[in-house]
Short mmCIF file of C-alpha atoms and ligand atoms in Angstrom, two decimals:
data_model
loop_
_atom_site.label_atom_id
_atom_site.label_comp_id
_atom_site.label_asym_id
_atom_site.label_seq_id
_atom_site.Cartn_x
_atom_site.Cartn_y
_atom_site.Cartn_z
CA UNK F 1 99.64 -51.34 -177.23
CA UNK F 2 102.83 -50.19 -179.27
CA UNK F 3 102.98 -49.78 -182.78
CA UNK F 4 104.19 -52.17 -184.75
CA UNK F 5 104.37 -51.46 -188.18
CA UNK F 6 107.42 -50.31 -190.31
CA UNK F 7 107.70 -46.91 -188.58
CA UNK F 8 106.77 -48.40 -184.85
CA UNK F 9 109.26 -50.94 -184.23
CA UNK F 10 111.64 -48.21 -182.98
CA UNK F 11 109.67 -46.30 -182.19
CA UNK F 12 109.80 -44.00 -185.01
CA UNK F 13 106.83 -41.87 -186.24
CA UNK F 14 106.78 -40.99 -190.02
CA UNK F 15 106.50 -36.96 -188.64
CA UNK F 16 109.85 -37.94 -186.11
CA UNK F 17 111.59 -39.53 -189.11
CA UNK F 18 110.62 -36.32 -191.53
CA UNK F 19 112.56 -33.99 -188.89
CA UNK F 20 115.62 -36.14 -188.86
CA UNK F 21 115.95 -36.50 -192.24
CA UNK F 22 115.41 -32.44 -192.88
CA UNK F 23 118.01 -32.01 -189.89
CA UNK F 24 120.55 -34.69 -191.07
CA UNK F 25 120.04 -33.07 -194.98
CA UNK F 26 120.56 -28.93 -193.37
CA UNK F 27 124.08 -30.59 -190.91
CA UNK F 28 125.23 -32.50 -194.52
CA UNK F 29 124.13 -29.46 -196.49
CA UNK F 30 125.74 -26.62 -194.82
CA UNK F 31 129.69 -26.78 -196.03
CA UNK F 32 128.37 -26.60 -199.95
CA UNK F 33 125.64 -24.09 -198.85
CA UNK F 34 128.37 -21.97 -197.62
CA UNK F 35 130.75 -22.39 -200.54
CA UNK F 36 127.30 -21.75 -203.18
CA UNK F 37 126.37 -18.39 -201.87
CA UNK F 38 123.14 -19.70 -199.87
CA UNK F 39 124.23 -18.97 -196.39
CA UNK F 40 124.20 -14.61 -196.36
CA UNK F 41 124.62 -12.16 -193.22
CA UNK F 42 121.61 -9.53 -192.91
CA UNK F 43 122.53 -6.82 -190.45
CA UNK F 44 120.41 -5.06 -187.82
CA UNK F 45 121.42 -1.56 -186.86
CA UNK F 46 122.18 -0.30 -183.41
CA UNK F 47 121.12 3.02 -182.20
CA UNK F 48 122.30 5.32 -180.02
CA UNK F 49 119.69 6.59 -177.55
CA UNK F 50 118.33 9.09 -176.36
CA UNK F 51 118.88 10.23 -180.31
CA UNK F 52 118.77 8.20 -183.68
CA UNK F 53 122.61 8.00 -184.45
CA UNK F 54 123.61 4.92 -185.71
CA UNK F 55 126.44 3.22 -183.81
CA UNK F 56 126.90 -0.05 -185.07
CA UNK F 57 125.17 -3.11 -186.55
CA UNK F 58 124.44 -6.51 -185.45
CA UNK F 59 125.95 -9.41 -188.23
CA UNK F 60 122.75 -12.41 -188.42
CA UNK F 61 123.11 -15.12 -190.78
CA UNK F 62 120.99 -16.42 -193.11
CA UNK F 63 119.97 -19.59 -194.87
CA UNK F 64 118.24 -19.37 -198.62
CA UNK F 65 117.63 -23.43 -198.76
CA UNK F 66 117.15 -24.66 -202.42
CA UNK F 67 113.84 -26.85 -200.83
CA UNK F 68 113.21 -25.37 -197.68
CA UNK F 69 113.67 -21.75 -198.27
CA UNK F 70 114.62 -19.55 -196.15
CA UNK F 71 115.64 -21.20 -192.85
CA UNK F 72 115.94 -19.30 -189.46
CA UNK F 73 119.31 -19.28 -188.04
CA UNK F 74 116.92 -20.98 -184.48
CA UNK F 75 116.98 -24.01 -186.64
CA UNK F 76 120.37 -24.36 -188.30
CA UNK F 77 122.33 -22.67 -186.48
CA UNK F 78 122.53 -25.00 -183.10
CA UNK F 79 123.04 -27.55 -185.67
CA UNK F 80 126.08 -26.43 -187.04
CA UNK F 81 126.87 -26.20 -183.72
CA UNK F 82 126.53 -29.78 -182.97
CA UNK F 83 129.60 -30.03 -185.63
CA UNK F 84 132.66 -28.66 -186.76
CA UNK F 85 131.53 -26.80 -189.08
CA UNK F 86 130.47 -23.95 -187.01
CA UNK F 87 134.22 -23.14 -187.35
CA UNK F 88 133.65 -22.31 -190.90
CA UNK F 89 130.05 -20.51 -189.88
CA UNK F 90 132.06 -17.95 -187.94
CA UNK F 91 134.64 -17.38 -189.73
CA UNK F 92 132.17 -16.55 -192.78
CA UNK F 93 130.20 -14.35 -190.99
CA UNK F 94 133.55 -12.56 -189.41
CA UNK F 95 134.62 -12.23 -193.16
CA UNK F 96 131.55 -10.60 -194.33
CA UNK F 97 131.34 -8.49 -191.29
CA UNK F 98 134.80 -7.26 -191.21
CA UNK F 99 134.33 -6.41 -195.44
CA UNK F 100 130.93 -4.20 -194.48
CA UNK F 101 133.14 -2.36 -191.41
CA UNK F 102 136.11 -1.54 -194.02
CA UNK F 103 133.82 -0.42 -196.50
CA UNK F 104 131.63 1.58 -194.26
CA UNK F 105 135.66 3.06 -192.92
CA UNK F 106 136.06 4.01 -196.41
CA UNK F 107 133.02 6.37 -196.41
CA UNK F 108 133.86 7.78 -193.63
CA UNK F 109 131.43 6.23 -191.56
CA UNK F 110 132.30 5.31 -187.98
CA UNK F 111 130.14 1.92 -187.24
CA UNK F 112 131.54 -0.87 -185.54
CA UNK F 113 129.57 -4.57 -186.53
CA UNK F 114 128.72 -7.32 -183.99
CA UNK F 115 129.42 -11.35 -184.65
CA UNK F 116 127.91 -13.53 -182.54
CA UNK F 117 130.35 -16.42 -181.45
CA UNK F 118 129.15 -20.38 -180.29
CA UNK F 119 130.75 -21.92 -177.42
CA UNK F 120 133.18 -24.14 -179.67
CA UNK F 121 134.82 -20.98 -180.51
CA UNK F 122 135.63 -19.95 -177.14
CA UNK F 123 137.03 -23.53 -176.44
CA UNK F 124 139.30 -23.23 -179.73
CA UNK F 125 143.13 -21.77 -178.20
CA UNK F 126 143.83 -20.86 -181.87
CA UNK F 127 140.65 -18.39 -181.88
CA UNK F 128 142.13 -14.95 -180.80
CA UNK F 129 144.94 -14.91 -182.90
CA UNK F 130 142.71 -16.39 -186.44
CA UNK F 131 140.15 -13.19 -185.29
CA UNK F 132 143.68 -10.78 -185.17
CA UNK F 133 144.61 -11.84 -188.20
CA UNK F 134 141.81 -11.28 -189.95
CA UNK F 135 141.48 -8.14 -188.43
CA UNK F 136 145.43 -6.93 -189.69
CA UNK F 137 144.08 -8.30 -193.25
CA UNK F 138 140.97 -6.22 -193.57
CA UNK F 139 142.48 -3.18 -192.15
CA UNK F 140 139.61 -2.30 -189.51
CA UNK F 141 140.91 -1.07 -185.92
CA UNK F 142 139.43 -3.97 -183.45
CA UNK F 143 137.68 -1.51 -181.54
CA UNK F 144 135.22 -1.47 -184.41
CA UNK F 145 134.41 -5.34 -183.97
CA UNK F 146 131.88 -6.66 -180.97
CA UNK F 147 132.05 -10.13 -180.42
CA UNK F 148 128.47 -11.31 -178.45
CA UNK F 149 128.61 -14.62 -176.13
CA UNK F 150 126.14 -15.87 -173.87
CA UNK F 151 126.95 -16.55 -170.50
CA UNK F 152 125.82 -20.13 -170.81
CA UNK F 153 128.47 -20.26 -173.69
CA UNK F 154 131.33 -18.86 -171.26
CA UNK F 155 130.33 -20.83 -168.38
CA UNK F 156 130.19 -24.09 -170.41
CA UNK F 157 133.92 -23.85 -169.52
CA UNK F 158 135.21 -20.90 -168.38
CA UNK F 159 138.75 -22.39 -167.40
CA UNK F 160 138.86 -22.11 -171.12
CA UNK F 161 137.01 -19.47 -172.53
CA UNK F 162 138.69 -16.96 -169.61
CA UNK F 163 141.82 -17.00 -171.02
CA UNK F 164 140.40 -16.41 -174.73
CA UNK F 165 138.44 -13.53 -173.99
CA UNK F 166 140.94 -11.82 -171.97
CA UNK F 167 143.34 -12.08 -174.84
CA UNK F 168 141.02 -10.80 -177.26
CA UNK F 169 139.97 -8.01 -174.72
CA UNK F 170 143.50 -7.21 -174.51
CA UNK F 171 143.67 -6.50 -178.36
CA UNK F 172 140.97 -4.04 -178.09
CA UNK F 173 138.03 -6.16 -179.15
CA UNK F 174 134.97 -5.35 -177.91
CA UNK F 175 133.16 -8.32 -175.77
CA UNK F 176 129.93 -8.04 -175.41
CA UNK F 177 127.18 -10.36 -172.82
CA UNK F 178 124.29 -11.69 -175.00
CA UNK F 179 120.80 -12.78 -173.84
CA UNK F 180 121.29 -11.19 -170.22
CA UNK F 181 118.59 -11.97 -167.64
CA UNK F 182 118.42 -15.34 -168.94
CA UNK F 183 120.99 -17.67 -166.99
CA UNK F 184 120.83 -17.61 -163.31
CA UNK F 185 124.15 -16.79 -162.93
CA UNK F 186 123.96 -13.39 -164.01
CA UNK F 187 125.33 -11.05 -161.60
CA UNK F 188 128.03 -12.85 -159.33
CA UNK F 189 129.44 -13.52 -163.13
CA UNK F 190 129.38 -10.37 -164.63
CA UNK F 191 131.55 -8.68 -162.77
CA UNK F 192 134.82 -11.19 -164.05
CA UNK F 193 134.24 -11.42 -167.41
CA UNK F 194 136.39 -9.05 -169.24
CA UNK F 195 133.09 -7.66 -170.92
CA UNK F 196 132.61 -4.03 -171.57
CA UNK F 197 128.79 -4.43 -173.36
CA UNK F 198 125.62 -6.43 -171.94
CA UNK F 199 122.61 -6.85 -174.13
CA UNK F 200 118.84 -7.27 -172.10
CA UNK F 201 117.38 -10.13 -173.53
CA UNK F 202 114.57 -9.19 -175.97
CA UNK F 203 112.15 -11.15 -173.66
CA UNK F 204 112.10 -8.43 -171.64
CA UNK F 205 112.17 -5.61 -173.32
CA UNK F 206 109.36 -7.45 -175.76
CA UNK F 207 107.72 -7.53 -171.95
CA UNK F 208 108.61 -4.39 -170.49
CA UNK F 209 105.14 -2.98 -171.96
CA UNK F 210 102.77 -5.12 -170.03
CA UNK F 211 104.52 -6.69 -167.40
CA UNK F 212 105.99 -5.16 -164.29
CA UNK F 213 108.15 -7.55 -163.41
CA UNK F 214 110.11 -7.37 -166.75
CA UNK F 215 110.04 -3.99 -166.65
CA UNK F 216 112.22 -4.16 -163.41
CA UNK F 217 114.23 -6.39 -164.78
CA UNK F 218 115.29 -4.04 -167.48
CA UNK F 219 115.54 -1.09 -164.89
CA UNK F 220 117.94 -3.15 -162.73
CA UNK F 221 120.08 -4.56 -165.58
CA UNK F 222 120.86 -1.07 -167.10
CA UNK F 223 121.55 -0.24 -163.44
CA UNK F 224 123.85 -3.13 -162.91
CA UNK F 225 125.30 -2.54 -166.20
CA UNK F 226 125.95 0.86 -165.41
CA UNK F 227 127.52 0.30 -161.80
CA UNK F 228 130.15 -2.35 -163.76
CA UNK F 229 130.86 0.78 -165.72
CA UNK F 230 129.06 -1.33 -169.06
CA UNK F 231 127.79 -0.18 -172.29
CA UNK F 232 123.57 -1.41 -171.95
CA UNK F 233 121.83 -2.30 -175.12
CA UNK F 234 118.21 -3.40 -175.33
CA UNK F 235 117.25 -5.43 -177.80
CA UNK F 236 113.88 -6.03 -179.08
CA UNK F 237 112.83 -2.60 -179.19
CA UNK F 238 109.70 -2.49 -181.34
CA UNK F 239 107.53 0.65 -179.96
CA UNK F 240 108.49 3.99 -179.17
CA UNK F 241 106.96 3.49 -175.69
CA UNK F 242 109.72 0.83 -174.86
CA UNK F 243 111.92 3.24 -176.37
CA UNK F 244 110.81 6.54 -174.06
CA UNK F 245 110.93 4.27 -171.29
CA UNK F 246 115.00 2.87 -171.97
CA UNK F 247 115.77 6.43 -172.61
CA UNK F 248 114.36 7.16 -169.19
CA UNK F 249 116.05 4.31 -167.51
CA UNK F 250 119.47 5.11 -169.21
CA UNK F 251 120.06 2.63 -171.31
CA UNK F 252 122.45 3.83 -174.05
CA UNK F 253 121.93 1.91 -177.29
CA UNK F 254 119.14 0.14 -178.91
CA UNK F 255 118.41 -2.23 -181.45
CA UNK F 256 114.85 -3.80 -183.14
CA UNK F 257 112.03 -3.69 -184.78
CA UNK F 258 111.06 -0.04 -184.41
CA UNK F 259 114.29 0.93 -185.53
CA UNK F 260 114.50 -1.93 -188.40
CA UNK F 261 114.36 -5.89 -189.55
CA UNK F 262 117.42 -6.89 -190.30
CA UNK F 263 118.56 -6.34 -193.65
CA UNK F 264 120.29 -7.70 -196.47
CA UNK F 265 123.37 -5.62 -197.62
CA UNK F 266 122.05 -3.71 -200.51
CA UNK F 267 119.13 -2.95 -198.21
CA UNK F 268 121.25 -2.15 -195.58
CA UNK F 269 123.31 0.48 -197.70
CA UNK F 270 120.15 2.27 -199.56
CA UNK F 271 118.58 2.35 -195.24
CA UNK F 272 121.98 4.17 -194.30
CA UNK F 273 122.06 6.43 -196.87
CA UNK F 274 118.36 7.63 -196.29
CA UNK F 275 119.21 8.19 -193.19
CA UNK F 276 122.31 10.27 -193.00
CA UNK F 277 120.90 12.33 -195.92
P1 C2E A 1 120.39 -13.08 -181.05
O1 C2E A 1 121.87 -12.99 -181.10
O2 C2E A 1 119.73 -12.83 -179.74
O3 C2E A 1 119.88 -12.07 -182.18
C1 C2E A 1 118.77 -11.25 -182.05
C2 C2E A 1 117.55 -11.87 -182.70
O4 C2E A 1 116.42 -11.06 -182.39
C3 C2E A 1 117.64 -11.91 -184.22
O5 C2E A 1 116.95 -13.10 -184.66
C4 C2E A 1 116.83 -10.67 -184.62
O6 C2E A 1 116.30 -10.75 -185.93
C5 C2E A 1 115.75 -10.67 -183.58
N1 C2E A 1 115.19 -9.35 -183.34
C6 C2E A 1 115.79 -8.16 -183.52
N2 C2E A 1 114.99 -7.14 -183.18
C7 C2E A 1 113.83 -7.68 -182.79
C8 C2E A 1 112.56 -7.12 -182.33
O7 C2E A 1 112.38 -5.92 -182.22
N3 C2E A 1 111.60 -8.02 -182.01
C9 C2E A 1 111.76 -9.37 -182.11
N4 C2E A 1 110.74 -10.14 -181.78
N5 C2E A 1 112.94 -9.92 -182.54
C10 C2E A 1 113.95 -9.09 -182.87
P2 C2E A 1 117.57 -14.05 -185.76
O8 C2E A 1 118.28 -13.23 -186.81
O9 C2E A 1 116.49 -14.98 -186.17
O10 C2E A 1 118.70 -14.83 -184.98
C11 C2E A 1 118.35 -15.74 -183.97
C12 C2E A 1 119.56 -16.20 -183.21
O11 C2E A 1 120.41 -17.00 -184.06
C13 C2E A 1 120.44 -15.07 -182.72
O12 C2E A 1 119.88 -14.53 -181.55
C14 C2E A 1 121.74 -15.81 -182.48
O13 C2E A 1 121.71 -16.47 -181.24
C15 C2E A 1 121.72 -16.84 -183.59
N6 C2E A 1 122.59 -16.37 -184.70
C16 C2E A 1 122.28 -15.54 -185.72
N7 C2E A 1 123.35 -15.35 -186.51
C17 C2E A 1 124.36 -16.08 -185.98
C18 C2E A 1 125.73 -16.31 -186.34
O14 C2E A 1 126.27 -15.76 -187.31
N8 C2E A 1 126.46 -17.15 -185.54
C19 C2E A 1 125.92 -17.74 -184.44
N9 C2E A 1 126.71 -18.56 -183.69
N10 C2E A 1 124.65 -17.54 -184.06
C20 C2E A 1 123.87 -16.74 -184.83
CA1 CA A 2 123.35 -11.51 -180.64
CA1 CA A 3 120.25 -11.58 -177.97
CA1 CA A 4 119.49 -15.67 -178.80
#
């Protein structure tokens, strides 16, 4: 028979009713978390293969939460989707991204940084020209900035998102695929989005170890990638056997574990610096 206490009259749970309050406090939460210095971008480097130059660096934010502590961008981040206020998300994110490129410009290091977008950007007409100004303002060529989209995120509406990302690809912007392998739509896609980068899905490269089948995956991804004239990355590297094996297949830059965790800026700088030593 159902509940019916003070919890079970709607069917509410005292567990169901603890996640909607903690997700209803992190969507109310973000704006002043941004403008207080909890939300920070960590940065994960991308590496060149068959060598160990560093090429670039992925931009992933991060929540220090006053009572939850440090939250997982899984969690918040589709929230903030679910609002405006990813608007604000990406445009932090681009900010702080944009500041690491000039500095890095200013050493005289050539790295470009990567800022994953959400679907509400690519619906938003006045996108391309907020991500050229802030480009012009920071001074960094936009060849050294890689936007990442999912596929599902174009094809929500690509009438839309077309348009956007062949303006930005016109300014020199570098579009990257996200996530490949995972929608079905992969291929007969691919080859009209004005992309010039596809990243394999860590799934299978995490896979490509013990499984056969993800292994081929990978193979035929940094084949297709190739044919469409693409830059492949693998993500999700974390063993120098998955390593020896994309440097076999071809695949041309890599990012994860094995190289490193993300890291937090200063960690990021003092990693650099023991590496170009
Ligand atoms: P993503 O774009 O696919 O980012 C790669 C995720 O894989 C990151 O998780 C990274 O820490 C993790 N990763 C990297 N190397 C390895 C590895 O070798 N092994 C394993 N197991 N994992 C690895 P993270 O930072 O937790 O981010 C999760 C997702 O949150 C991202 O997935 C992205 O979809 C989203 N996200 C992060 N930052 C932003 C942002 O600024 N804006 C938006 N819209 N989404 C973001
Ligand atoms: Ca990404
Ligand atoms: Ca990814
Ligand atoms: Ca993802």
């Amino acid at each position: 028979a159902a509940r019916n206490g003070e919890d079970g009259v709607r069917g509410y749970t005292p567990a169901m009713r603890q996640v909607f309050l903690r997700r209803f406090q992190l969507v109310t939460q973000f704006r002043q978390a941004l403008d207080t210095g909890q939300v920070e971008v960590h940065y994960q480097p991308k590496v060149a293969l068959p060598g160990r130059q560093v090429v670039g660096a992925e931009a992933l934010v991060r929540w220090s939460h006053p009572e939850y502590g440090r939250l997982d961008p899984d969690e918040f981040v589709p929230l903030v989707e679910a609002t405006g206020l990813v608007d604000a998300l990406t445009f932090f994110v681009l900010e702080c991204a944009l500041t690491k490129v000039r500095g890095w410009m200013d050493r005289g290091l050539r790295m470009s940084v990567a800022v994953n977008l959400s679907v509400h950007n690519l619906a938003d007409e006045t996108f391309p020209d907020r991500v050229a100004e802030a480009l012009r303002r920071h001074d960094v060529p936009p060849q050294l900035l890689t936007l990442e989209l999912t596929e599902s995120s174009v094809m929500a509406d690509p009438e839309r998102s077309l348009p956007l990302l062949r303006r930005m690809h016109a300014m020199g912007v570098v579009l990257a695929v996200d996530d490949f392998g995972t929608g079905y739509s992969s291929l007969a896609y691919l080859r009209q989005l004005p992309v010039d980068e596809v990243k394999i899905d860590k799934s299978f490269v995490l896979g490509m170890g013990t499984d056969l089948a993800d292994m081929a995956v990978v193979r035929s991804i940094v084949e297709l990638g190739h044919s469409l004239d693409l830059l492949v990355v693998a993500e999700g590297v974390e063993d120098d056997a998955s390593r020896e094996q994309l440097i076999e297949m071809g695949c041309d830059v890599a990012q994860g574990y094995l190289i490193t965790r993300p890291l937090s800026e200063s960690r990021l700088e003092a990693w650099l610096r023991a590496r170009t030593r």
